[in-house]
Amino acid sequence: MTDDLGAGGLRFEREGSIGWCYIDRPHARNAFTPAMYQGIKRAVRLVNTDKDLAALIITGTGDVFAPGGDLGGRRDEGDAPTTGSGTDVIPFLDVRDSRAPVISAVNGICQAGGLLVAALSDICVASDRATFRVPELIRGIPDATYAAMLPAHVGIAVARDLLLSARKFDAAEAQRIGLISRVVPHERLRDEALKAAKEILQTPPMARMMVKRMLNERYGTFDYQTMFWALEESDEPREGMRAFMEKRAPSWVPPDMGRL
């Protein structure tokens, strides 16, 4: 397997036994194309199959980690054709279930699919400049991964708050509520991410996977059937995405409430 992840917006670099996956699509603020989602899956597979690699660190460039999928449907030069659909494309459970440790080094804006990658990593190390948001519902998307993952991390009350309000919050709050585990000074982010990877690699792979399996049993049901039905059959996701592209409130927002 080569280090080409099949996505123009991703770079893979090696640093000894550590693989670095850089989300680097500045012209679109690091928004994921379908090829980038599959590229994250390839990066996870690479560190699990290449004998010279032991762990993966995922990070962004500039002031953005990842804001989620590209709602404009754009693709880039270097994007390989995506295969399959639905859960064949999204990488979140691949990140969660990886035998090799996966660390997210969150350098800035982290939302939607970007936050799922970060929160489902073995350890998320966030810059003190990072900001977070779960915006799926304001786009009309009943996201199955968040519905299962968030309550396990933060409890039902906070999960309701973050999902239903879609409000932004900072790194200190993300750590306080248990969504992520480490917040560090921005200039220390790279060193602290490497430190987290080295710490995990002190533990034996088989025992580590057993512990991860038991931890992952705390998640609820991932109801992807309902989510993908809504994406295909409901007009709400289409209206939500149109409203985002047109910089207006979706049609379901009362006129006196305006656009957040």
Coordinates of C-alpha atoms in Angstrom, one line a residue:
M1 CA 0.0 0.0 0.0
T2 CA 1.3 3.4 -0.9
D3 CA 1.1 6.6 1.1
D4 CA -1.3 8.2 -1.5
L5 CA -4.6 8.5 0.3
G6 CA -6.5 9.2 -3.0
A7 CA -7.6 12.7 -2.0
G8 CA -6.3 16.0 -3.0
G9 CA -7.1 17.5 0.3
L10 CA -5.1 15.1 2.4
R11 CA -1.4 14.6 2.9
F12 CA 0.3 11.6 4.6
E13 CA 3.8 12.0 6.1
R14 CA 5.9 9.7 8.2
E15 CA 7.8 10.6 11.3
G16 CA 9.5 7.4 12.4
S17 CA 6.7 5.0 13.4
I18 CA 4.1 7.7 13.5
G19 CA 2.0 8.5 10.4
W20 CA 0.7 12.1 10.1
C21 CA -2.5 12.7 8.2
Y22 CA -2.9 16.4 7.3
I23 CA -6.3 17.8 6.4
D24 CA -5.0 20.4 3.9
R25 CA -7.7 21.9 1.7
P26 CA -7.4 25.6 2.4
H27 CA -9.5 26.8 -0.6
A28 CA -12.5 25.1 1.0
R29 CA -11.6 25.6 4.7
N30 CA -10.7 21.9 5.0
A31 CA -14.2 20.7 4.2
F32 CA -14.2 17.0 3.5
T33 CA -14.9 15.7 0.0
P34 CA -16.1 12.0 -0.3
A35 CA -12.6 11.1 -1.4
M36 CA -11.2 12.7 1.8
Y37 CA -13.6 10.7 4.0
Q38 CA -12.3 7.5 2.2
G39 CA -8.8 8.9 2.5
I40 CA -9.1 9.0 6.3
K41 CA -10.2 5.3 6.1
R42 CA -7.1 4.6 4.0
A43 CA -4.8 6.3 6.5
V44 CA -6.2 4.2 9.3
R45 CA -5.8 1.1 7.2
L46 CA -2.2 2.1 6.4
V47 CA -1.1 2.4 10.0
N48 CA -2.7 -0.9 10.8
T49 CA -1.0 -2.8 7.9
D50 CA 2.4 -1.2 7.4
K51 CA 4.9 -2.9 9.7
D52 CA 7.0 0.4 9.9
L53 CA 4.0 2.4 11.3
A54 CA 2.5 2.1 14.8
A55 CA 0.1 5.1 15.2
L56 CA -1.7 7.8 13.3
I57 CA -2.1 11.5 14.2
I58 CA -4.7 13.4 12.3
T59 CA -4.5 17.2 12.2
G60 CA -5.5 20.2 10.2
T61 CA -3.8 23.2 8.6
G62 CA -4.1 26.9 9.3
D63 CA -6.8 27.7 11.7
V64 CA -9.1 24.8 10.8
F65 CA -9.1 21.2 11.7
A66 CA -12.2 20.2 9.7
P67 CA -15.7 21.6 9.5
G68 CA -17.3 18.5 8.1
G69 CA -18.4 17.6 4.6
D70 CA -18.3 20.0 1.7
L71 CA -22.0 21.0 1.4
G72 CA -21.2 22.4 -2.1
G73 CA -20.5 18.9 -3.4
R74 CA -17.2 20.0 -4.8
R75 CA -14.3 17.7 -5.6
D76 CA -10.6 18.4 -6.1
E77 CA -7.9 17.3 -8.5
G78 CA -6.3 14.2 -7.1
D79 CA -9.6 12.9 -5.7
A80 CA -9.9 9.2 -6.5
P81 CA -13.4 7.9 -7.4
T82 CA -15.3 6.9 -4.2
T83 CA -16.6 3.3 -4.0
G84 CA -19.7 2.2 -2.2
S85 CA -22.1 4.6 -0.4
G86 CA -23.2 5.5 3.1
T87 CA -21.2 3.7 5.7
D88 CA -18.7 2.5 3.0
V89 CA -17.6 6.1 2.7
I90 CA -17.7 7.6 6.2
P91 CA -14.6 6.8 8.4
F92 CA -15.8 7.4 11.9
L93 CA -16.1 3.8 13.1
D94 CA -12.8 3.0 11.4
V95 CA -11.2 5.6 13.5
R96 CA -12.9 4.4 16.6
D97 CA -12.1 0.7 16.0
S98 CA -8.5 1.0 14.8
R99 CA -6.0 -1.4 16.3
A100 CA -3.3 1.1 15.9
P101 CA -3.7 4.2 18.1
V102 CA -5.4 7.2 16.4
I103 CA -4.7 10.7 17.9
S104 CA -6.5 13.8 16.7
A105 CA -4.5 17.1 17.1
V106 CA -7.3 19.7 16.8
N107 CA -5.7 23.0 15.7
G108 CA -8.8 25.1 15.1
I109 CA -12.4 25.0 13.9
C110 CA -13.7 21.5 14.5
Q111 CA -17.3 20.7 13.5
A112 CA -19.7 18.0 12.2
G113 CA -17.7 15.2 10.6
G114 CA -14.4 16.8 11.8
L115 CA -15.6 16.6 15.4
L116 CA -16.7 13.0 14.9
V117 CA -13.1 12.1 13.8
A118 CA -11.7 14.0 16.8
A119 CA -14.1 12.6 19.5
L120 CA -13.8 9.0 18.2
S121 CA -10.0 9.0 18.2
D122 CA -8.3 7.3 21.1
I123 CA -7.1 10.6 22.4
C124 CA -8.1 14.1 21.2
V125 CA -5.5 16.8 22.0
A126 CA -7.0 20.2 21.3
S127 CA -5.4 23.6 21.0
D128 CA -6.7 26.2 23.4
R129 CA -7.7 28.1 20.3
A130 CA -10.0 25.3 19.0
T131 CA -13.7 25.7 18.7
F132 CA -16.4 23.1 18.3
R133 CA -20.0 22.7 17.0
V134 CA -22.5 20.0 16.2
P135 CA -24.4 21.7 13.3
E136 CA -26.1 18.7 11.7
L137 CA -29.7 19.5 12.7
I138 CA -29.5 23.0 11.4
R139 CA -28.7 21.4 8.1
G140 CA -31.7 19.1 8.4
I141 CA -29.6 16.0 9.0
P142 CA -30.6 13.5 11.8
D143 CA -27.1 12.2 12.4
A144 CA -26.9 8.6 13.6
T145 CA -23.3 8.7 14.7
Y146 CA -23.8 11.8 17.0
A147 CA -27.1 10.4 18.4
A148 CA -25.1 7.3 19.6
M149 CA -21.8 8.9 20.4
L150 CA -22.6 12.1 22.2
P151 CA -24.7 10.7 25.1
A152 CA -21.9 8.2 25.9
H153 CA -19.4 11.1 26.1
V154 CA -21.3 13.9 27.7
G155 CA -24.6 12.5 29.1
I156 CA -28.1 12.9 27.8
A157 CA -28.7 16.5 29.0
V158 CA -25.6 17.9 27.4
A159 CA -26.1 15.8 24.3
R160 CA -29.5 17.3 23.9
D161 CA -28.1 20.8 24.3
L162 CA -25.3 20.4 21.8
L163 CA -27.5 18.6 19.2
L164 CA -30.6 20.6 19.4
S165 CA -29.1 24.1 19.8
A166 CA -26.1 23.5 17.4
R167 CA -24.3 26.2 19.3
K168 CA -20.6 26.8 19.2
F169 CA -18.4 26.1 22.2
D170 CA -14.7 26.4 23.0
A171 CA -12.0 23.9 23.9
A172 CA -12.3 24.5 27.6
E173 CA -16.0 23.6 27.6
A174 CA -15.4 20.6 25.3
Q175 CA -12.9 19.2 27.9
R176 CA -15.1 20.1 30.9
I177 CA -18.1 18.2 29.5
G178 CA -16.0 15.2 28.6
L179 CA -16.2 15.4 24.8
I180 CA -12.4 15.6 24.5
S181 CA -9.7 14.8 27.0
R182 CA -6.8 17.2 26.6
V183 CA -6.4 20.9 25.9
V184 CA -2.9 22.4 25.4
P185 CA -1.4 25.7 24.5
H186 CA -1.6 26.1 20.7
E187 CA 2.2 26.2 20.2
R188 CA 2.5 22.9 22.1
L189 CA -0.1 21.0 20.0
R190 CA 2.3 19.0 17.8
D191 CA 4.5 18.0 20.7
E192 CA 1.6 17.0 22.9
A193 CA 0.0 14.9 20.2
L194 CA 3.2 13.0 19.7
K195 CA 3.4 12.6 23.5
A196 CA -0.1 11.1 23.6
A197 CA 0.8 8.6 20.8
K198 CA 4.0 7.6 22.6
E199 CA 2.0 7.1 25.8
I200 CA -0.5 4.8 24.2
L201 CA 2.2 2.8 22.4
Q202 CA 3.6 1.8 25.9
T203 CA 0.5 -0.5 26.2
P204 CA 0.3 -4.0 24.5
P205 CA -1.8 -4.1 21.3
M206 CA -4.0 -7.1 22.2
A207 CA -4.9 -6.0 25.7
R208 CA -5.5 -2.5 24.4
M209 CA -8.0 -3.7 21.8
M210 CA -9.8 -5.7 24.5
V211 CA -10.2 -2.6 26.6
K212 CA -11.3 -0.6 23.5
R213 CA -13.9 -3.2 22.7
M214 CA -15.3 -3.0 26.2
L215 CA -15.3 0.8 26.1
N216 CA -17.1 0.9 22.7
E217 CA -19.9 -1.2 24.1
R218 CA -21.0 2.0 25.9
Y219 CA -22.1 3.6 22.7
G220 CA -25.8 3.2 21.7
T221 CA -27.2 2.0 18.4
F222 CA -25.9 3.6 15.2
D223 CA -29.2 4.0 13.3
Y224 CA -27.8 4.6 9.9
Q225 CA -30.9 3.3 8.2
T226 CA -33.0 6.2 9.5
M227 CA -30.2 8.7 8.7
F228 CA -29.7 7.6 5.1
W229 CA -33.4 7.4 4.6
A230 CA -33.7 11.0 5.6
L231 CA -30.9 12.1 3.4
E232 CA -32.5 10.4 0.4
E233 CA -36.2 10.9 1.0
S234 CA -36.7 14.1 3.1
D235 CA -36.5 17.6 1.7
E236 CA -35.1 18.9 5.0
P237 CA -31.4 18.1 4.3
R238 CA -31.7 19.6 0.8
E239 CA -33.3 22.7 2.2
G240 CA -30.7 22.9 5.0
M241 CA -27.9 22.7 2.5
R242 CA -29.5 25.2 0.1
A243 CA -29.9 27.6 2.9
F244 CA -26.3 27.2 4.0
M245 CA -25.0 27.9 0.5
E246 CA -27.4 30.8 0.1
K247 CA -26.5 32.2 3.5
R248 CA -30.1 32.4 4.7
A249 CA -32.2 30.8 7.4
P250 CA -33.8 27.5 6.4
S251 CA -37.6 27.6 5.6
W252 CA -38.5 25.9 8.9
V253 CA -37.0 28.8 11.0
P254 CA -39.8 31.2 12.2
P255 CA -39.4 34.6 10.4
D256 CA -38.8 36.5 13.6
M257 CA -36.0 34.1 14.7
G258 CA -33.5 35.0 11.9
R259 CA -30.3 33.1 11.0
L260 CA -27.7 32.2 13.5

